[in-house]
C-alpha cells in the first residue's frame, strides 16, 4: 500500500466514524458532538476523494477541492453555534457551481441522462420547491431571490452530474437535491424529528458520491 492509498484509507475510516457519530448527534440532539463531527466528516470525505482521484483531470480535482472547502464553510455557518443561514446558503450555492465545473471537466457524454435530470428537477420544483419558496418568503421576503437562486443552481448540478454518465455523480447529485429538499422543507414549511438525521444521512451520502465521481 503506497502513501496515497494509506491517506485514503485513514480518511475513509475517519469519515465513516464521524458520519455515524453525526447521525447519532442529530437523533439525540447533541450539539457538542455535532460541532465536532459535522465539519470533520466533510473534510475526511473530501480528502479521500481528492487524494484518491487517480487519473481525473486536474481541473476536476481543483474544482472538487474548492467545492468541498465551500461545503465545509457552509457546514460551519449552519451549525447552531454559528447560525448564519444566508451565509451557509451562499457557501453551498458556490459549492454547487464548483461541482458543476468538476462534472464538466470529467466529461458530459450522456445527454439523455441530463434530460432525465432536468425532468426530475422540474418535477421536484413543482412539487416541493414552490412550497419551500413560499414558506421562505412568508418568513422573510428577502429570502425569495436567494432561495430561488439556490434551487436553480442545485438543479443545474443534478442535470450536469447526470450528464456525466458516472454512477457516483448520479447518486451524489441526486442525494444532495434530496437532502436540501428535506432541509428546506424543515426550515420553511414544517419540521419533523426524523428530518434532522435524514438531512445529514443524505448529505453525507451525497458527498461520498461526489468524491467517488473523481475515481
Short mmCIF file of N, CA and C in Angstrom, two decimals, residues 8-9 11-12 15 19 44-57 60-61 64 68 99 102-103 106 161 164-173 175 203-215:
data_model
loop_
_atom_site.label_atom_id
_atom_site.label_comp_id
_atom_site.label_asym_id
_atom_site.label_seq_id
_atom_site.Cartn_x
_atom_site.Cartn_y
_atom_site.Cartn_z
N UNK A 8 -5.96 7.71 1.87
CA UNK A 8 -7.36 7.47 1.51
C UNK A 8 -8.02 6.55 2.52
N UNK A 9 -7.32 5.50 2.93
CA UNK A 9 -7.87 4.55 3.90
C UNK A 9 -8.14 5.23 5.24
N UNK A 11 -8.55 8.45 5.82
CA UNK A 11 -9.63 9.43 5.65
C UNK A 11 -10.98 8.75 5.58
N UNK A 12 -11.04 7.60 4.91
CA UNK A 12 -12.30 6.88 4.78
C UNK A 12 -12.78 6.37 6.14
N UNK A 15 -13.99 9.34 8.09
CA UNK A 15 -15.28 9.75 7.54
C UNK A 15 -16.40 8.85 8.03
N UNK A 19 -19.28 10.30 10.39
CA UNK A 19 -20.64 10.34 9.82
C UNK A 19 -21.64 9.68 10.75
N UNK A 44 -12.89 14.82 5.87
CA UNK A 44 -12.40 13.47 5.63
C UNK A 44 -12.88 12.93 4.28
N UNK A 45 -14.14 13.16 3.96
CA UNK A 45 -14.67 12.71 2.67
C UNK A 45 -13.96 13.42 1.53
N UNK A 46 -13.77 14.72 1.68
CA UNK A 46 -13.08 15.48 0.64
C UNK A 46 -11.65 15.02 0.43
N UNK A 47 -10.94 14.78 1.52
CA UNK A 47 -9.55 14.31 1.41
C UNK A 47 -9.50 12.96 0.72
N UNK A 48 -10.38 12.04 1.12
CA UNK A 48 -10.40 10.72 0.50
C UNK A 48 -10.67 10.82 -0.99
N UNK A 49 -11.60 11.70 -1.37
CA UNK A 49 -11.94 11.84 -2.78
C UNK A 49 -10.82 12.46 -3.59
N UNK A 50 -10.22 13.52 -3.08
CA UNK A 50 -9.18 14.24 -3.83
C UNK A 50 -7.90 13.42 -3.91
N UNK A 51 -7.47 12.85 -2.79
CA UNK A 51 -6.22 12.07 -2.79
C UNK A 51 -6.38 10.81 -3.64
N UNK A 52 -7.59 10.26 -3.64
CA UNK A 52 -7.82 9.05 -4.43
C UNK A 52 -8.34 9.31 -5.83
N UNK A 53 -8.13 10.52 -6.32
CA UNK A 53 -8.71 10.91 -7.62
C UNK A 53 -8.11 10.16 -8.80
N UNK A 54 -6.92 9.63 -8.65
CA UNK A 54 -6.33 8.86 -9.74
C UNK A 54 -6.03 9.71 -10.95
N UNK A 55 -6.59 9.30 -12.10
CA UNK A 55 -6.29 9.98 -13.36
C UNK A 55 -7.31 11.06 -13.72
N UNK A 56 -8.06 11.52 -12.75
CA UNK A 56 -9.04 12.58 -13.02
C UNK A 56 -8.33 13.82 -13.52
N UNK A 57 -8.95 14.58 -14.43
CA UNK A 57 -8.34 15.82 -14.94
C UNK A 57 -8.03 16.79 -13.81
N UNK A 60 -10.82 19.08 -12.77
CA UNK A 60 -11.85 18.44 -11.95
C UNK A 60 -11.40 18.35 -10.49
N UNK A 61 -10.13 18.02 -10.27
CA UNK A 61 -9.61 17.89 -8.91
C UNK A 61 -9.60 19.25 -8.21
N UNK A 64 -13.04 20.19 -7.31
CA UNK A 64 -13.51 19.40 -6.17
C UNK A 64 -12.97 19.95 -4.86
N UNK A 68 -15.49 21.19 -1.95
CA UNK A 68 -15.53 20.64 -0.59
C UNK A 68 -15.18 21.71 0.44
N UNK A 99 -18.96 22.14 -8.15
CA UNK A 99 -19.23 20.75 -8.55
C UNK A 99 -19.66 20.68 -10.02
N UNK A 102 -16.58 20.70 -11.91
CA UNK A 102 -15.97 19.38 -11.79
C UNK A 102 -16.60 18.39 -12.76
N UNK A 103 -17.92 18.39 -12.84
CA UNK A 103 -18.62 17.47 -13.74
C UNK A 103 -18.27 17.77 -15.20
N UNK A 106 -14.98 16.42 -16.02
CA UNK A 106 -14.99 14.96 -16.11
C UNK A 106 -15.58 14.47 -17.43
N UNK A 161 -24.52 16.72 -13.47
CA UNK A 161 -23.99 15.50 -12.86
C UNK A 161 -24.50 14.25 -13.55
N UNK A 164 -22.87 13.37 -16.92
CA UNK A 164 -21.55 12.73 -16.99
C UNK A 164 -21.67 11.23 -17.27
N UNK A 165 -22.80 10.65 -16.90
CA UNK A 165 -22.95 9.20 -17.04
C UNK A 165 -22.21 8.42 -15.98
N UNK A 166 -21.64 9.10 -14.99
CA UNK A 166 -20.90 8.45 -13.90
C UNK A 166 -21.89 8.11 -12.78
N UNK A 167 -21.93 6.83 -12.41
CA UNK A 167 -22.92 6.38 -11.43
C UNK A 167 -22.80 7.15 -10.11
N UNK A 168 -21.57 7.36 -9.64
CA UNK A 168 -21.38 8.06 -8.37
C UNK A 168 -21.86 9.50 -8.46
N UNK A 169 -21.66 10.14 -9.61
CA UNK A 169 -22.13 11.51 -9.80
C UNK A 169 -23.66 11.55 -9.83
N UNK A 170 -24.25 10.55 -10.45
CA UNK A 170 -25.71 10.42 -10.50
C UNK A 170 -26.28 10.34 -9.08
N UNK A 171 -25.71 9.43 -8.28
CA UNK A 171 -26.20 9.23 -6.91
C UNK A 171 -25.90 10.44 -6.04
N UNK A 172 -24.67 10.96 -6.13
CA UNK A 172 -24.27 12.08 -5.29
C UNK A 172 -25.11 13.32 -5.51
N UNK A 173 -25.32 13.68 -6.76
CA UNK A 173 -26.10 14.89 -7.04
C UNK A 173 -27.56 14.70 -6.66
N UNK A 175 -28.75 12.73 -4.26
CA UNK A 175 -28.86 12.77 -2.80
C UNK A 175 -28.70 14.18 -2.26
N UNK A 203 -27.02 13.97 3.01
CA UNK A 203 -25.94 14.90 2.71
C UNK A 203 -24.59 14.18 2.66
N UNK A 204 -24.33 13.36 3.64
CA UNK A 204 -23.08 12.61 3.64
C UNK A 204 -23.03 11.63 2.48
N UNK A 205 -24.15 11.01 2.18
CA UNK A 205 -24.19 10.13 1.01
C UNK A 205 -23.89 10.89 -0.26
N UNK A 206 -24.38 12.13 -0.34
CA UNK A 206 -24.11 12.98 -1.50
C UNK A 206 -22.62 13.29 -1.61
N UNK A 207 -22.00 13.67 -0.50
CA UNK A 207 -20.58 13.99 -0.53
C UNK A 207 -19.74 12.78 -0.92
N UNK A 208 -20.10 11.62 -0.41
CA UNK A 208 -19.36 10.40 -0.77
C UNK A 208 -19.50 10.13 -2.26
N UNK A 209 -20.71 10.27 -2.79
CA UNK A 209 -20.91 10.06 -4.22
C UNK A 209 -20.12 11.04 -5.06
N UNK A 210 -20.11 12.30 -4.66
CA UNK A 210 -19.37 13.32 -5.40
C UNK A 210 -17.88 13.07 -5.33
N UNK A 211 -17.39 12.63 -4.17
CA UNK A 211 -15.97 12.30 -4.03
C UNK A 211 -15.59 11.12 -4.92
N UNK A 212 -16.45 10.10 -4.94
CA UNK A 212 -16.16 8.91 -5.75
C UNK A 212 -16.24 9.21 -7.25
N UNK A 213 -16.92 10.30 -7.61
CA UNK A 213 -17.01 10.66 -9.02
C UNK A 213 -15.62 10.89 -9.62
N UNK A 214 -14.67 11.30 -8.79
CA UNK A 214 -13.32 11.58 -9.26
C UNK A 214 -12.55 10.32 -9.62
N UNK A 215 -13.01 9.16 -9.16
CA UNK A 215 -12.31 7.93 -9.42
C UNK A 215 -12.67 7.32 -10.76
#
